[in-house]
Structure formats: C-alpha cells, structure tokens
Short mmCIF file of C-alpha atoms in Angstrom, two decimals:
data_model
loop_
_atom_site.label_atom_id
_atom_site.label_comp_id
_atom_site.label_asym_id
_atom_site.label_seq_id
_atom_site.Cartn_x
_atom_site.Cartn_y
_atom_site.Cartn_z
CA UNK A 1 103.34 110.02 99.60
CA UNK A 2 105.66 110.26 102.48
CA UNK A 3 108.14 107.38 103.40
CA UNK A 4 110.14 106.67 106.39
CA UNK A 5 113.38 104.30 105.61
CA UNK A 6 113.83 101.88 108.22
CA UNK A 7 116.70 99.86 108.67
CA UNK A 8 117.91 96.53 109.48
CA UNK A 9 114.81 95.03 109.16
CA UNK A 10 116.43 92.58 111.23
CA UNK A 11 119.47 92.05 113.35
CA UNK A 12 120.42 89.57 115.21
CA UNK A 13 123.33 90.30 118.40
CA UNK A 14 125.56 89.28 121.23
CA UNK A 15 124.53 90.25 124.72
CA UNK A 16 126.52 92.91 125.61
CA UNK A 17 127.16 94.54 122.39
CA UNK A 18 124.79 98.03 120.91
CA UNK A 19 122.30 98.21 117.86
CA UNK A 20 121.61 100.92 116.21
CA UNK A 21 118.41 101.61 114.42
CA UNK A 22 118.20 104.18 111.89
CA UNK A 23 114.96 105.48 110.82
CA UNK A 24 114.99 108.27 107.33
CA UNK A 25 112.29 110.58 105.99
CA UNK A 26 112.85 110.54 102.16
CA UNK A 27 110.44 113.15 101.14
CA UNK A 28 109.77 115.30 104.09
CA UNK A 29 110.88 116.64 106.74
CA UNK A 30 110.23 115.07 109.94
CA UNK A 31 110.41 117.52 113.13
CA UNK A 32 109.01 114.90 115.70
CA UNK A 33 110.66 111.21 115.55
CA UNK A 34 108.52 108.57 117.53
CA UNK A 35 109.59 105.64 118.56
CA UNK A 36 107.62 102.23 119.84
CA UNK A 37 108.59 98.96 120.88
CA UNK A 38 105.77 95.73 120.58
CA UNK A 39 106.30 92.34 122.53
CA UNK A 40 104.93 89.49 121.57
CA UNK A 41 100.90 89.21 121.71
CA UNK A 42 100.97 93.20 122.59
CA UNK A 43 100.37 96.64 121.16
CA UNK A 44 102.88 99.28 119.99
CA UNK A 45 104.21 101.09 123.00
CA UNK A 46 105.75 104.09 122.69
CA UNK A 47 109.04 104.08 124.24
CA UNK A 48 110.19 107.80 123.21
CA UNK A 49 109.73 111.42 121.55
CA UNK A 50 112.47 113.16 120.09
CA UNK A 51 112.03 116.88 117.89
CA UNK A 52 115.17 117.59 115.87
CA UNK A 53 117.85 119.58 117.65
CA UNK A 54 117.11 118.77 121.06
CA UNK A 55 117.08 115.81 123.70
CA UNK A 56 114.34 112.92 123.21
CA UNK A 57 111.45 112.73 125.80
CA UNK A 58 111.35 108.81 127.40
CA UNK A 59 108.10 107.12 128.69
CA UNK A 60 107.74 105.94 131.99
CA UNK A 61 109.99 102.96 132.75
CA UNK A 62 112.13 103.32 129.05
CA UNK A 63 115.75 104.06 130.48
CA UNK A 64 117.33 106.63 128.29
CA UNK A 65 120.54 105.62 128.94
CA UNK A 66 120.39 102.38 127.52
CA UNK A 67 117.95 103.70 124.63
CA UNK A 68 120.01 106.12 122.92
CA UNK A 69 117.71 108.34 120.43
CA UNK A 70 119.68 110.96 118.29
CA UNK A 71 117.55 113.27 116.04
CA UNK A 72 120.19 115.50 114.56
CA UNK A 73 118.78 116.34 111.17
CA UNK A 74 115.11 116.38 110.08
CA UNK A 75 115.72 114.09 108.13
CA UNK A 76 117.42 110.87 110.46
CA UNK A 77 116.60 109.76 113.84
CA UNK A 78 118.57 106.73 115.20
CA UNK A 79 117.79 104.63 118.06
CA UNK A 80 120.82 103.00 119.71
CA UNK A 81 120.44 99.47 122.17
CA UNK A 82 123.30 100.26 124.23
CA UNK A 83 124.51 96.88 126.09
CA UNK A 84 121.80 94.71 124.77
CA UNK A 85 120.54 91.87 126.73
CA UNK A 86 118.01 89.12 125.81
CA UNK A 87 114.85 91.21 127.54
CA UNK A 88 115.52 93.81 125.01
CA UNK A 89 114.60 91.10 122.26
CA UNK A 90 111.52 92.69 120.54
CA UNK A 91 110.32 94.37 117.69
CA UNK A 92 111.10 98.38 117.35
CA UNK A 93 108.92 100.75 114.82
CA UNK A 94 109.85 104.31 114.55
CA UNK A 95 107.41 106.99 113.22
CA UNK A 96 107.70 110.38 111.92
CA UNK A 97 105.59 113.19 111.97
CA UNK A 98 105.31 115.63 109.16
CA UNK A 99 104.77 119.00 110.81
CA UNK A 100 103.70 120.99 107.92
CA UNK A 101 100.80 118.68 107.91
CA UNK A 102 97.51 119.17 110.82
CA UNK A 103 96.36 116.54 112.22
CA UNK A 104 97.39 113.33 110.41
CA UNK A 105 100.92 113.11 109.28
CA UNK A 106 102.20 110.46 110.70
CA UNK A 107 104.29 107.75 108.87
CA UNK A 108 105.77 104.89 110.14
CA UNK A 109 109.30 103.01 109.00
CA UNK A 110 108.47 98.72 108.35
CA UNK A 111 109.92 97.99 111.80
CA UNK A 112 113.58 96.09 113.32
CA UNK A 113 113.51 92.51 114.79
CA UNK A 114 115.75 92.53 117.36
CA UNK A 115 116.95 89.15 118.80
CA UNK A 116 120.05 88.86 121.41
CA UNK A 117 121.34 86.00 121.98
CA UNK B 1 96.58 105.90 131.51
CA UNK B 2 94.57 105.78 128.45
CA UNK B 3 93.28 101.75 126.96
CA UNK B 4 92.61 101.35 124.08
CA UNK B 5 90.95 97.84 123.06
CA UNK B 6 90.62 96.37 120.05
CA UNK B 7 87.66 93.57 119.28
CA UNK B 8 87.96 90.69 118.40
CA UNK B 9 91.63 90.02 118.86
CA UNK B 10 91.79 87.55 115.05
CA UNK B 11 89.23 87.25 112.60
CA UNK B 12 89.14 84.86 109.88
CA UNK B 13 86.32 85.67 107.31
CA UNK B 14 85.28 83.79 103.76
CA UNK B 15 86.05 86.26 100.57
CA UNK B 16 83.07 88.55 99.73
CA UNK B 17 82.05 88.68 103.49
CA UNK B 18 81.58 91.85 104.69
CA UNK B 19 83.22 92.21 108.17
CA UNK B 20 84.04 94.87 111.12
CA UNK B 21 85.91 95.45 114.37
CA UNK B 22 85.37 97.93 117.49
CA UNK B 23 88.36 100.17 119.01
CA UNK B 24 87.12 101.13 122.53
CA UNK B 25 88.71 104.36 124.66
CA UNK B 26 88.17 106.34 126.99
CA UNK B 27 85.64 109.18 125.88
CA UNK B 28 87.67 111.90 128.41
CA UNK B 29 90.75 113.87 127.25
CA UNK B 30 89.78 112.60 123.53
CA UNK B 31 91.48 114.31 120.43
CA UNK B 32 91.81 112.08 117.27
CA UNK B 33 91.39 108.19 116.40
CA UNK B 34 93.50 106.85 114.16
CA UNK B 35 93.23 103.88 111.84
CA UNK B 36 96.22 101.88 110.16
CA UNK B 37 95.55 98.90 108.41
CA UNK B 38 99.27 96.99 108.52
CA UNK B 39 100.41 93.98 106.32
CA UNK B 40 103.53 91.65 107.56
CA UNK B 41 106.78 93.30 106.61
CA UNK B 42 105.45 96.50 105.75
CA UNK B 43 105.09 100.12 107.54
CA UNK B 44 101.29 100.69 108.71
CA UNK B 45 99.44 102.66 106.36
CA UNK B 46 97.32 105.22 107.84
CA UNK B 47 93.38 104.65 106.85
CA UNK B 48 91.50 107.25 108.62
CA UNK B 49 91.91 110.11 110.83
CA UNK B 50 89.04 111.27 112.64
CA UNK B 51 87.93 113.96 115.55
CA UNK B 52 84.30 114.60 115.39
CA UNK B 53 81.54 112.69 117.27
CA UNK B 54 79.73 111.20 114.48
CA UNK B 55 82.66 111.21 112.01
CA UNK B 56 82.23 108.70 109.10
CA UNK B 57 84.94 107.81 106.81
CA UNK B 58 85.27 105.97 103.99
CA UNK B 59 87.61 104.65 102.08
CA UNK B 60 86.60 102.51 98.71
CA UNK B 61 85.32 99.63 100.70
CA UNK B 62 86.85 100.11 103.95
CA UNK B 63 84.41 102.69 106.00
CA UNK B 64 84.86 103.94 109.88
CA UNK B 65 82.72 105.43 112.31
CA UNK B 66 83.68 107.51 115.44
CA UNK B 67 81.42 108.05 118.64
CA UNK B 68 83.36 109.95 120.98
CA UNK B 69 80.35 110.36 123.96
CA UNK B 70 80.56 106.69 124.51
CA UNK B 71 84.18 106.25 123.61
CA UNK B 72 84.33 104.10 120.18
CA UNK B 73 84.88 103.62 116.80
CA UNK B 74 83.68 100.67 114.02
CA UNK B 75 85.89 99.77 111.25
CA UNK B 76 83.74 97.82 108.37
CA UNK B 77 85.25 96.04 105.08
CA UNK B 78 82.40 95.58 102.66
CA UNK B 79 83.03 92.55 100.80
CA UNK B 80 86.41 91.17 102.03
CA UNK B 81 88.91 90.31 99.40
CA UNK B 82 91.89 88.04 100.13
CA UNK B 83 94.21 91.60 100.19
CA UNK B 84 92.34 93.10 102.86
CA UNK B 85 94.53 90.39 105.16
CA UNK B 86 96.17 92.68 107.76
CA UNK B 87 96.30 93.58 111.43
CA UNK B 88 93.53 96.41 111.70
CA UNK B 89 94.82 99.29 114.67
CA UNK B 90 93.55 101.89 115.90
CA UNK B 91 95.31 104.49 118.08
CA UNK B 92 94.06 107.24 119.99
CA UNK B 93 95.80 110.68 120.49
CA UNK B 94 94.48 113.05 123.50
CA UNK B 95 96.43 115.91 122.64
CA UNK B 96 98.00 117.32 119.79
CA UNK B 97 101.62 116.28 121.42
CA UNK B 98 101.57 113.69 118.70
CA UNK B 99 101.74 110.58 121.16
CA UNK B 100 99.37 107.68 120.10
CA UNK B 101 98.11 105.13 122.38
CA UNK B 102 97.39 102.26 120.16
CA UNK B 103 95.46 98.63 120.93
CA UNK B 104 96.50 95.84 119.94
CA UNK B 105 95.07 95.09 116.82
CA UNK B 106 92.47 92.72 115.17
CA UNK B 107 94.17 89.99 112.39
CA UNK B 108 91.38 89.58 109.51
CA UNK B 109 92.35 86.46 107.24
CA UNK B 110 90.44 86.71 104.22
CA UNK B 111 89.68 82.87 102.47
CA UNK B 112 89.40 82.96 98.89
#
C-alpha cells in the first residue's frame, strides 16, 4: 500500500535555530501535501496545504513565514521551523494525498517530536 | 468552524469485550467521515471511508456506522484483543479540498 517517509521522528533544538521536516511518498505520487500540528491533550490541526509546483495554503493563525512548506516534487514536501522557539514545541504529522485515487487516499508519515529548548 | 467530538475521551476494556465510540459533527456542509485507528510511533492507518447516510462498514471485527441527518458515526470492535490498543479518530471532510477536521481521539486499552 502507499507509504509516506517521515523524518526525524524526533529532534530536539536550540531556540533560535530552524528544523526541517521532510515528509516522502515512496510509491505514489502525492499532488496535495498536508500538514498538522497536535498539542498536548488535543486533536490534529491542520496547519497547511501545499499541491506540488506552487505556494502552500496556511490556516488561520499558522504564520507562513516562520512555517516554511516546500513541495517541489511529487514526491517530497518539507516543512521548515524557521527561528524556533519553545511554543513551537509540539508534535508535527504530514499527510499525502494520492490524487489518482477518489475519495480516500490519504496517507499519513509516523509524525516529528519537536522539543526547543 | 466545523467540531468534531470524539466519545469517550480513554477507554480501558477487558480482552474479548466488545466495545464502541461516537464521532459527533455537524450534519451541514457534510462530505466524508473518516476513520484511522493509530498505534504509538506509527502513521494512522485509515479504517473506513464513508459518505452515505446509513453507510455501514466493516472491517474483520472492527465495523462503523454513519448517520449524516443527525451528524454521527459509531465505531464498534467486536471482541477486543490486546492489538486493537490504539487512539480511534475520526475526521470529517466537507468538501473534496482534501482538508480533514479531525477530533481528538478515543484511547482503547485492551487487558488481556
């Protein structure tokens, strides 16, 4: 079935410095990348949508300039914490959506633990 | 802004006990309910997709119902096993954009 390769599972970094998440679909291709953020004791929110080839669409109240999505191939998206601080401690889940199959499709990556410190 | 809620929030069931959970929404702007069943460390794994009113799914011993006029959906385990130990989600979609709106989740803990 389809997989999504996510990676660090975990990474731990100063305040101040950027993280960058990469997310990979190994046996499809994925034309939508979604991304999701979950605090503690709360549900997966979605932070951003991003189609290959062109600029990612940001919830309400996700600044896009500190969360950098790329989605170059159909193949990799990569979410960047630019300047991380300890708020942005949290765990981040990408997803990818299969577009050559209705409905369902959807496959998610195993998540990033991000602590700054 | 669409809620989803999940009931109960934990669960913690003896093996062989059959068990299930609610996922409430809003019945307006509906389009598809998704199940994941997710186990620590590991990517969700999609369980059911469903659209219909009245849509039942099934899944060896994992079934799910959808009622979209009064806005939910029941997840049931027949005869829990200790590897049925996951956070249960549902999400819902309104459109086909491809956004989900999930709940939080229900923890089952399955005692041998």
């Amino acid at each position: 079935g389809a997989v999504v390769s996510q990676h660090p599972s975990r990474v731990i970094c100063k305040s101040g410095t950027s993280v960058k998440i990469e997310c990979r679909s190994l046996d499809f291709q994925a034309t939508t990348m979604f991304w999701y953020r979950q605090f503690p004791k709360q549900s997966l929110m979605l932070m951003a949508t991003s189609n290959e080839g062109s600029k990612a669409t940001y919830e309400q109240g996700v600044e896009k300039d500190k969360f950098l999505i790329n989605h170059a191939s159909l193949t990799l998206s990569t979410l960047t914490v630019t300047s991380a601080h300890p708020e942005d401690s949290s765990f981040y889940i990408c997803s990818a959506r299969d577009g050559t199959v209705p409905g369902d499709g959807y496959t998610f990556g195993s998540g990033t633990r991000l602590t700054v410190v | 802004i669409l809620n989803v809620e999940q009931s109960p929030q934990s669960l913690h069931v003896q093996e062989g006990d059959s068990t299930n959970f609610t996922c409430s929404f809003p019945s307006s702007n509906f389009y598809a309910l998704h199940w994941y069943r997710w186990e620590t460390a590991k990517s969700p794994e999609a369980l059911f997709v469903m659209t219909l009113n009245g849509d039942e799914k099934k899944k060896g011993r994992i079934s799910a119902t959808l009622n979209t006029k009064e806005g939910y959906s029941y997840l049931y385990i027949k005869g829990s096993q200790p590897e049925d130990s996951a956070t249960y989600l549902c999400a819902l979609s309104s459109s086909n954009t491809g956004k989900l709106i999930f709940g939080q989740g229900t923890t089952l803990q399955v005692k041998p």
